mmCIF file of C-alpha atoms in Angstrom:
data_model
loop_
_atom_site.group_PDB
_atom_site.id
_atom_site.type_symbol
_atom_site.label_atom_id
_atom_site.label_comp_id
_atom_site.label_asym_id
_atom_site.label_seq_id
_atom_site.Cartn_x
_atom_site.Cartn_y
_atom_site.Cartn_z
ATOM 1 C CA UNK A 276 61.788 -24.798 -19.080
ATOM 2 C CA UNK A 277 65.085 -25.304 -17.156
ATOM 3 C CA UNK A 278 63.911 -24.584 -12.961
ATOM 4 C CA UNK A 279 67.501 -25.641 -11.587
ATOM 5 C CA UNK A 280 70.444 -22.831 -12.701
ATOM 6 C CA UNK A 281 73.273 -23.749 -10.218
ATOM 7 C CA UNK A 282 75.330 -25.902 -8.170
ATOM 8 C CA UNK A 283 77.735 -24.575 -5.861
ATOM 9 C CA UNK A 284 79.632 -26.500 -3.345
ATOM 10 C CA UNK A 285 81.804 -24.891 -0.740
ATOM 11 C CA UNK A 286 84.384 -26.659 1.976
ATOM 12 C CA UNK A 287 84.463 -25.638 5.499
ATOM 13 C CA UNK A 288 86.907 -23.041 5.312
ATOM 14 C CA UNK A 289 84.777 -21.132 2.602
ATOM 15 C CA UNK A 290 86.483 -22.562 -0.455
ATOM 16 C CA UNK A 291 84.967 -23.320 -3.400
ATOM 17 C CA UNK A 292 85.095 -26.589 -4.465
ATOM 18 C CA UNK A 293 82.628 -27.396 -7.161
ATOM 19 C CA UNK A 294 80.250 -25.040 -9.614
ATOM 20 C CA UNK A 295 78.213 -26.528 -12.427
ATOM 21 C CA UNK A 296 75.559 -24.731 -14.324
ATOM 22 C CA UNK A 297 72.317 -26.475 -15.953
ATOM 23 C CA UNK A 298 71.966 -23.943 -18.438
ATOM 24 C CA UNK A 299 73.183 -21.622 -20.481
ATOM 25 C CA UNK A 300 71.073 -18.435 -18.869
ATOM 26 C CA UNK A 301 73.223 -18.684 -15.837
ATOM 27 C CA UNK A 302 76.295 -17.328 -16.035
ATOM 28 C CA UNK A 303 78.789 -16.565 -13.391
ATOM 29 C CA UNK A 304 82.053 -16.553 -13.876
ATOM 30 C CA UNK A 305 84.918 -19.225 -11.758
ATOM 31 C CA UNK A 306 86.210 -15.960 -10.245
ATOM 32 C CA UNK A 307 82.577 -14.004 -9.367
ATOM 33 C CA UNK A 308 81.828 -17.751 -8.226
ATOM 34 C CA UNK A 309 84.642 -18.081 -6.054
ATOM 35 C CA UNK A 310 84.002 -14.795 -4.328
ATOM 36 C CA UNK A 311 80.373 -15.236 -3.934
ATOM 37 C CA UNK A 312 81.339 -18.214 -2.076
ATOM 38 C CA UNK A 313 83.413 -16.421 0.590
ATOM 39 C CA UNK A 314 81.201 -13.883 1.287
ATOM 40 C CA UNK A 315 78.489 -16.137 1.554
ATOM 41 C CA UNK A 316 80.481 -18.003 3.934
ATOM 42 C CA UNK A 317 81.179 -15.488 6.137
ATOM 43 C CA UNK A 318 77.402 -13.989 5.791
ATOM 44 C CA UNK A 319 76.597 -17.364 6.794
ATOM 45 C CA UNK A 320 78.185 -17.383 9.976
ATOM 46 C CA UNK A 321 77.249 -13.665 10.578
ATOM 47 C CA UNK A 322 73.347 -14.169 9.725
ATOM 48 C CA UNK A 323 73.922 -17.508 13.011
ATOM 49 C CA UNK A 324 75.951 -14.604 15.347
ATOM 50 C CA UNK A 325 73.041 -12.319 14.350
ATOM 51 C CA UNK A 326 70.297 -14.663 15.812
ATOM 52 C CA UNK A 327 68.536 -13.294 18.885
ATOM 53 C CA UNK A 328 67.580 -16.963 19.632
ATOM 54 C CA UNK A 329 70.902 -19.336 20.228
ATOM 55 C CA UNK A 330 71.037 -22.872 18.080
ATOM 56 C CA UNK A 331 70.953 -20.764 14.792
ATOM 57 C CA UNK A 332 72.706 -22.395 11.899
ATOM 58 C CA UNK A 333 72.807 -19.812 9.615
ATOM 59 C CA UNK A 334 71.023 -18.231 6.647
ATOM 60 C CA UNK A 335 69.239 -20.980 4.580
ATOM 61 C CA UNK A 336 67.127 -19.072 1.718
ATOM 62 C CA UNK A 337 67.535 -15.835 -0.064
ATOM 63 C CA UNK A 338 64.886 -14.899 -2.623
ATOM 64 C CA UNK A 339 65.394 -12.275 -5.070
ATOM 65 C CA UNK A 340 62.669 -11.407 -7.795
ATOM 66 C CA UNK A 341 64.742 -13.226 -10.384
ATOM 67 C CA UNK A 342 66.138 -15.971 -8.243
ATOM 68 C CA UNK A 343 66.194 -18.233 -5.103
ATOM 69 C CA UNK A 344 69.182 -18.885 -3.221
ATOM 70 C CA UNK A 345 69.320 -21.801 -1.492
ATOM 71 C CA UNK A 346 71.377 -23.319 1.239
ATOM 72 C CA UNK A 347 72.019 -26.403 2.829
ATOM 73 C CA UNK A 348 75.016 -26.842 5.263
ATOM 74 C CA UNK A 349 75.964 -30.059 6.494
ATOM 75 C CA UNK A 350 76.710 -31.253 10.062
ATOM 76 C CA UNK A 351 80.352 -31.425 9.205
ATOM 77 C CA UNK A 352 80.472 -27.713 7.791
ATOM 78 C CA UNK A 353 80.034 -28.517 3.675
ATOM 79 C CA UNK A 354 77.848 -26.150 2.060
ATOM 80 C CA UNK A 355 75.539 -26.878 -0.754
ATOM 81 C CA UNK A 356 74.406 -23.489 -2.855
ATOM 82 C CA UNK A 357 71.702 -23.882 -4.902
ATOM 83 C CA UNK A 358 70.704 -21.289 -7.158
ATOM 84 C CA UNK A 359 67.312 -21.925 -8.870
ATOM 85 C CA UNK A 360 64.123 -19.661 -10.404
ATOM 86 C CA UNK A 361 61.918 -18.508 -8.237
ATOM 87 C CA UNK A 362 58.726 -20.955 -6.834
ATOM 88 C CA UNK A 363 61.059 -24.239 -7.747
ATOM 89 C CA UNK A 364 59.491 -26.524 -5.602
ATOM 90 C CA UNK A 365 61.034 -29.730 -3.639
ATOM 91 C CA UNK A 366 64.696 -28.002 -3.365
ATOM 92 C CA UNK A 367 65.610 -29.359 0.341
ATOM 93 C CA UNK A 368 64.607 -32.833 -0.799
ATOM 94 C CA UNK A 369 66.592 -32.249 -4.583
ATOM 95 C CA UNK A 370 69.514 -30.808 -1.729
ATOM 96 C CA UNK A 371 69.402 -33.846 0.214
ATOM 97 C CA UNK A 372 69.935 -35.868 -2.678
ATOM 98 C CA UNK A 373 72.972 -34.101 -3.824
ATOM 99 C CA UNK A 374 74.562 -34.363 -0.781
ATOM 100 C CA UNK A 375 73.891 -38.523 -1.169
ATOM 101 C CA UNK A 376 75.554 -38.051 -4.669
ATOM 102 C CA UNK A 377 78.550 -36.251 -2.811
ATOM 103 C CA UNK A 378 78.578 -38.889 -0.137
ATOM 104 C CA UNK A 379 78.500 -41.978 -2.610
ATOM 105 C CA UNK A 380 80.636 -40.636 -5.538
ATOM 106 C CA UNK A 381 82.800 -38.032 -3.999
ATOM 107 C CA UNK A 382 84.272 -38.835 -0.772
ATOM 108 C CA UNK A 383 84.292 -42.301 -2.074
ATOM 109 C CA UNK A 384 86.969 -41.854 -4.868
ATOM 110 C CA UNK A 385 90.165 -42.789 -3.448
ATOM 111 C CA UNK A 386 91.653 -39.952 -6.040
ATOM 112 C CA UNK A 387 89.621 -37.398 -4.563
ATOM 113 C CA UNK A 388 91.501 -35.173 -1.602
ATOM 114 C CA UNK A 389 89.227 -33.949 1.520
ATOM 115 C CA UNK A 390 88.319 -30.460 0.999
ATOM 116 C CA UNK A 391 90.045 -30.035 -2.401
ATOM 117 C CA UNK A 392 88.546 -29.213 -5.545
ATOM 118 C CA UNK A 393 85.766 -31.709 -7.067
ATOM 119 C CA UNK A 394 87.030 -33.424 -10.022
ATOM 120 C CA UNK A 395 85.330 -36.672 -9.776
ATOM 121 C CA UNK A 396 82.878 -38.007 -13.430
ATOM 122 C CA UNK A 397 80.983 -40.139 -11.212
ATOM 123 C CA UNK A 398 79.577 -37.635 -9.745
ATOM 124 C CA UNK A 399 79.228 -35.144 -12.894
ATOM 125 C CA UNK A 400 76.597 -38.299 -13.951
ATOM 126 C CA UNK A 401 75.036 -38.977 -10.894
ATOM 127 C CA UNK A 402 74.694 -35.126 -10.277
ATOM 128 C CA UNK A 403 73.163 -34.416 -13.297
ATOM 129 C CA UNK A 404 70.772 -37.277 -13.478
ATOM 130 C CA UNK A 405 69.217 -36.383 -10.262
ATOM 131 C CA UNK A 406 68.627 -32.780 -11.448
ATOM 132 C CA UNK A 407 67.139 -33.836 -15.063
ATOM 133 C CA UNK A 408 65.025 -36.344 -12.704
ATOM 134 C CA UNK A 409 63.585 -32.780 -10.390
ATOM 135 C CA UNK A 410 63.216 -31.304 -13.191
ATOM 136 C CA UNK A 411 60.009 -33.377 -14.545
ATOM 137 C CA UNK B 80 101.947 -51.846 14.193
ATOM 138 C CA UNK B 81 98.756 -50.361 16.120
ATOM 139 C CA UNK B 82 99.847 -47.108 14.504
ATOM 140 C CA UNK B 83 99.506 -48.319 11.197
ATOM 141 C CA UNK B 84 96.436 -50.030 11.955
ATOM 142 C CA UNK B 85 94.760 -46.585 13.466
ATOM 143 C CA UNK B 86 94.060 -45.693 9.566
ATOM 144 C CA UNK B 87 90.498 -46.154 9.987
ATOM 145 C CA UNK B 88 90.415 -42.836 10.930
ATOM 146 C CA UNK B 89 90.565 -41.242 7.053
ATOM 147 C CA UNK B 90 87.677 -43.363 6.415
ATOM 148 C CA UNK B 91 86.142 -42.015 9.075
ATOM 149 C CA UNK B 92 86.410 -38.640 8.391
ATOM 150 C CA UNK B 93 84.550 -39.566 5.164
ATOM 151 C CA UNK B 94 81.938 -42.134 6.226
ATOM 152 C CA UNK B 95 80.511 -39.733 8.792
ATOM 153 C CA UNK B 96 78.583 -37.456 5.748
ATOM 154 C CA UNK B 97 77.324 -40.652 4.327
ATOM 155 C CA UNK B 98 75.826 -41.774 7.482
ATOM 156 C CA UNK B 99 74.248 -38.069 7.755
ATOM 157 C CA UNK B 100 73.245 -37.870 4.179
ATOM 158 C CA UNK B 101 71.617 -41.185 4.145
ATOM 159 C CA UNK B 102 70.133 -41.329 8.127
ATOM 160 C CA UNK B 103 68.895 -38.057 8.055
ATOM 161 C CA UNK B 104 69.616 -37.478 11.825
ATOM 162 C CA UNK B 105 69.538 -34.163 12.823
ATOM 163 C CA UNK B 106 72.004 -32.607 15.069
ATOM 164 C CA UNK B 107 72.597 -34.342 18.678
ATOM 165 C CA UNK B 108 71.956 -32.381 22.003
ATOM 166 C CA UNK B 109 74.680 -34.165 24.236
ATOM 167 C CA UNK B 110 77.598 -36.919 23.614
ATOM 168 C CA UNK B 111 75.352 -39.522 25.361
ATOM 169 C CA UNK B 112 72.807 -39.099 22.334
ATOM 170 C CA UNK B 113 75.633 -39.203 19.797
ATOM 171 C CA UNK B 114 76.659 -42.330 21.191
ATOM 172 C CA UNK B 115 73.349 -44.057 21.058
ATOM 173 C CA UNK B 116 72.883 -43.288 17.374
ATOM 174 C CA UNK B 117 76.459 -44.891 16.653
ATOM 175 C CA UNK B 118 75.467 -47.634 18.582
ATOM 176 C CA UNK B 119 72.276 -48.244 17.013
ATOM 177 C CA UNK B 120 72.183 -46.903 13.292
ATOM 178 C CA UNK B 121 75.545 -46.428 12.110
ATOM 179 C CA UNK B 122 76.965 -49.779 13.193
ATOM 180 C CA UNK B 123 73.322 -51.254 11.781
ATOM 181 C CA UNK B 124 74.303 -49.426 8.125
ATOM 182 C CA UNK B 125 77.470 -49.795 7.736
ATOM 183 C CA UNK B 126 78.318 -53.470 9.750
ATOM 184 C CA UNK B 127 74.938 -55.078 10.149
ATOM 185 C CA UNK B 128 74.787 -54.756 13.714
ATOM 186 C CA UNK B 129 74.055 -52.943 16.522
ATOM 187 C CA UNK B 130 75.734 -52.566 19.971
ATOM 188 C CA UNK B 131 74.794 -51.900 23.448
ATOM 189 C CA UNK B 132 76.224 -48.773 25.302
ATOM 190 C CA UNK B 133 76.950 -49.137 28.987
ATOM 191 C CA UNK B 134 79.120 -48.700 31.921
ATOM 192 C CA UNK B 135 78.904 -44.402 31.562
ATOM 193 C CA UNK B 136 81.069 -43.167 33.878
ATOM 194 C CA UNK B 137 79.673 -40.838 36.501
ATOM 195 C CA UNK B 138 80.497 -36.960 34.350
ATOM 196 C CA UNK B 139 79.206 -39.051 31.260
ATOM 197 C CA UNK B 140 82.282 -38.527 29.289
ATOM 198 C CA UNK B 141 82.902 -42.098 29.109
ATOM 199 C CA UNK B 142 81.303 -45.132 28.167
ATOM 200 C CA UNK B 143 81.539 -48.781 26.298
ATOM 201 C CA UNK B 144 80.414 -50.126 23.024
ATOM 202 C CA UNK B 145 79.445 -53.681 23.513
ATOM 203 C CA UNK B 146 78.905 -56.499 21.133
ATOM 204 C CA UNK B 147 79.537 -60.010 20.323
ATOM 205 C CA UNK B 148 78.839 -60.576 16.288
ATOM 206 C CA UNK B 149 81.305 -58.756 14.479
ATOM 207 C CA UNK B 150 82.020 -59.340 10.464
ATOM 208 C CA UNK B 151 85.457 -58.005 10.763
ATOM 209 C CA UNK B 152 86.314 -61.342 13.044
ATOM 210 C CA UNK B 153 84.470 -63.557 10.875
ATOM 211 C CA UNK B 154 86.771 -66.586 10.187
ATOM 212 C CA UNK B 155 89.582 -64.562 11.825
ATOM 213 C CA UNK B 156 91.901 -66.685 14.616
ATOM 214 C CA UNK B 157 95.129 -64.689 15.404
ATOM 215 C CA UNK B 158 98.761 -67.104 15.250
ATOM 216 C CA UNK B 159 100.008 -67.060 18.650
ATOM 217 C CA UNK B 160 102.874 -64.663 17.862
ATOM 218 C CA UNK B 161 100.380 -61.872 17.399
ATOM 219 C CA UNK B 162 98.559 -62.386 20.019
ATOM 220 C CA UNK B 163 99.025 -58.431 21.455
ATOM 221 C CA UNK B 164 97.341 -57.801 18.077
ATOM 222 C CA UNK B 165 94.787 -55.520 18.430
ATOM 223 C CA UNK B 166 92.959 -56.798 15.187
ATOM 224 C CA UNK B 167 89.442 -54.227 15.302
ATOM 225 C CA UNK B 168 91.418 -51.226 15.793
ATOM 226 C CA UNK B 169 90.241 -49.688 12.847
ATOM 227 C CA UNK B 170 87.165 -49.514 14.036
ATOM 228 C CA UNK B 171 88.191 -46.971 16.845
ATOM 229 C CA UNK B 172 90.037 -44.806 14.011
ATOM 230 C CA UNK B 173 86.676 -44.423 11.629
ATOM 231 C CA UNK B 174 84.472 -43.745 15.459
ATOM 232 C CA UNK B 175 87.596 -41.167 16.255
ATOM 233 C CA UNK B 176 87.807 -39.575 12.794
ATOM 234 C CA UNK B 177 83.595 -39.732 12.267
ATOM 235 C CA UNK B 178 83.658 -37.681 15.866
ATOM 236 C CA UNK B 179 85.893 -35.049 14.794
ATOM 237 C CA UNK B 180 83.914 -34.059 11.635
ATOM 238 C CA UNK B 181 81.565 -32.850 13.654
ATOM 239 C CA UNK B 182 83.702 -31.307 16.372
ATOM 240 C CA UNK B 183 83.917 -34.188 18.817
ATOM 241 C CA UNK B 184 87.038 -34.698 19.970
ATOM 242 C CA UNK B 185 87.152 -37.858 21.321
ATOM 243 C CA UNK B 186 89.389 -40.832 22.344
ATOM 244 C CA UNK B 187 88.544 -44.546 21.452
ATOM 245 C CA UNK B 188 90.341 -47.696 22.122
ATOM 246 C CA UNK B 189 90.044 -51.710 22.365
ATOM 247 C CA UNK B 190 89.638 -52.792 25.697
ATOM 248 C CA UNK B 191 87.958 -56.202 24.994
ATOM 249 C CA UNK B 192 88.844 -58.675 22.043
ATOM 250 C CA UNK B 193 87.042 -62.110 21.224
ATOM 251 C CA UNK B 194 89.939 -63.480 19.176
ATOM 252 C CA UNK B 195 91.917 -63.014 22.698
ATOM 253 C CA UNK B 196 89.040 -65.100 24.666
ATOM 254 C CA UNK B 197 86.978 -61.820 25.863
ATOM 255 C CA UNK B 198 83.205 -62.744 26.416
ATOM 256 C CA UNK B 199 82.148 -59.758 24.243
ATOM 257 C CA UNK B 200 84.202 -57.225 22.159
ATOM 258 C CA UNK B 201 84.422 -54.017 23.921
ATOM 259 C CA UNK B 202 85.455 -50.479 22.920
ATOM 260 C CA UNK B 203 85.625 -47.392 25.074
ATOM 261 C CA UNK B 204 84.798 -43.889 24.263
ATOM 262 C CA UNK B 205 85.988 -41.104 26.036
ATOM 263 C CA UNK B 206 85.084 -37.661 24.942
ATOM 264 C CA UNK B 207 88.290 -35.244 25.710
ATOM 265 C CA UNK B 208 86.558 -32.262 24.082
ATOM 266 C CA UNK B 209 83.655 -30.639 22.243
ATOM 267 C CA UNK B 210 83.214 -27.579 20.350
ATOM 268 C CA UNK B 211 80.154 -26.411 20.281
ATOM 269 C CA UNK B 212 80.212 -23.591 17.754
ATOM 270 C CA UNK B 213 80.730 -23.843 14.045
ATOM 271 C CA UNK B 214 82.345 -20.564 14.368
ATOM 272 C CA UNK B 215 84.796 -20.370 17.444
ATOM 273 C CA UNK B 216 86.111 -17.124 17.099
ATOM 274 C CA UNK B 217 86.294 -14.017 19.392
ATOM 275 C CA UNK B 218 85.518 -10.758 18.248
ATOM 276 C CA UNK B 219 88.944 -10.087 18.879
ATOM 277 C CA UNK B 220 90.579 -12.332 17.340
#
């Protein structure tokens, strides 16, 4: 039983930089992707205008009867999607991890361009290993 | 030469998300805060050290990192020709770049040296500007 379906990462202009399935029931495809990651961009900062109560940062979980959305943003403005099946537990901590992955094996390539696309194996391990490790 | 040397500032543009992935602060209230946790845990992960902040100027806008161990000096004497060097100034690029990540716009330069005799090694901060919002456009824009 597969709990994690997708990894989306998205730069701080709304870009998408990164999408990886864990299994085969999720599909989406690169363009869908890409636009779901703009709009949810700009929902994002919407949903923080929206807020009654200033500090807001933004929608962080959207739960549909199939799915859960969720959504992490970063101090610096990255955003990690992560789309999983409903009643996953642990998903900020399995979040927080990514974002260590990202830290260690992305920004830490010397190929790898700020804000460009994610093309980095290191991480394609690390990432996967962490989710195959949430998942038991 | 000092321009050159200012390249700190792409790693700090990077190093900032590690520090945040891996010290799980949460966001700071006011630059004075910001300051302390430089002072304290990022100089602690990433040099094995901490610093003291002091001499804030009145406004707070300005202040000094202090310290006196520093592994970037270690076994470091500089020839007499370079002696306008300004051999840790790529630690003020990686503070300047890790302060603009998250909208911190700030100015940072050497103002004491050991390898020139100081007592201490001493950096100042100023802040020139920060912007508060994530999203810092009108509605008419």
């Amino acid at each position: 039983m597969v709990s994690i379906y997708t990894l989306y990462v998205v730069n701080k202009s709304g870009g998408l930089i990164y999408s990886r399935d864990f299994t085969s029931v999720a599909k989406v495809d690169l363009n869908d992707a890409l636009r779901l990651a703009s709009i949810w961009h700009s929902m994002h900062a919407i949903s923080s205008q929206l807020s009654p109560v200033p500090g807001c940062t933004g929608v962080e979980l959207l739960e549909a009867d199939t799915f859960t959305l969720h959504c992490f943003q970063t101090l610096t403005g990255t955003k990690f999607l992560l789309v999983v099946e409903p009643n996953t537990p642990y998903v900020p901590a399995l979040l927080q991890r990514i974002y260590e992955v990202y830290s260690d094996y992305v920004l830490k390539n010397p190929f790898y361009e700020v804000e460009q696309v994610i093309k980095c194996e290191l991480f394609d391990e690390h990432l996967e290993l962490a989710v195959r490790r949430h998942n038991v | 030469m000092h321009k050159t040397l200012c390249r700190g500032y792409n790693i700090g543009i990077r190093l900032i998300d590690e520090f945040l992935a891996k010290s799980k602060v949460s966001r700071c209230g006011s630059f004075r805060e910001t300051v302390d946790i430089i002072a304290k845990q990022a100089f602690l992960m990433f040099l094995n050290m901490q610093c003291t902040v002091s001499k804030w100027t009145q406004d707070g806008s300005e202040c000094s990192l202090i310290f006196t161990d520093n592994p970037l000096t270690e076994f470091v004497e500089l020839p007499s020709e370079f002696q306008e060097l300004q051999y840790c100034n790529i630690l003020c690029g990686v503070i300047r770049g890790a302060l603009e990540m998250i909208n911190m716009d700030v100015d940072v330069r050497i103002v004491g040296d050991m390898l020139k005799g100081d007592e201490v090694h001493e950096m100042r901060l100023r802040l020139k500007e920060q912007k508060n919002e994530d999203f810092p456009y009108k509605d008419d824009e």
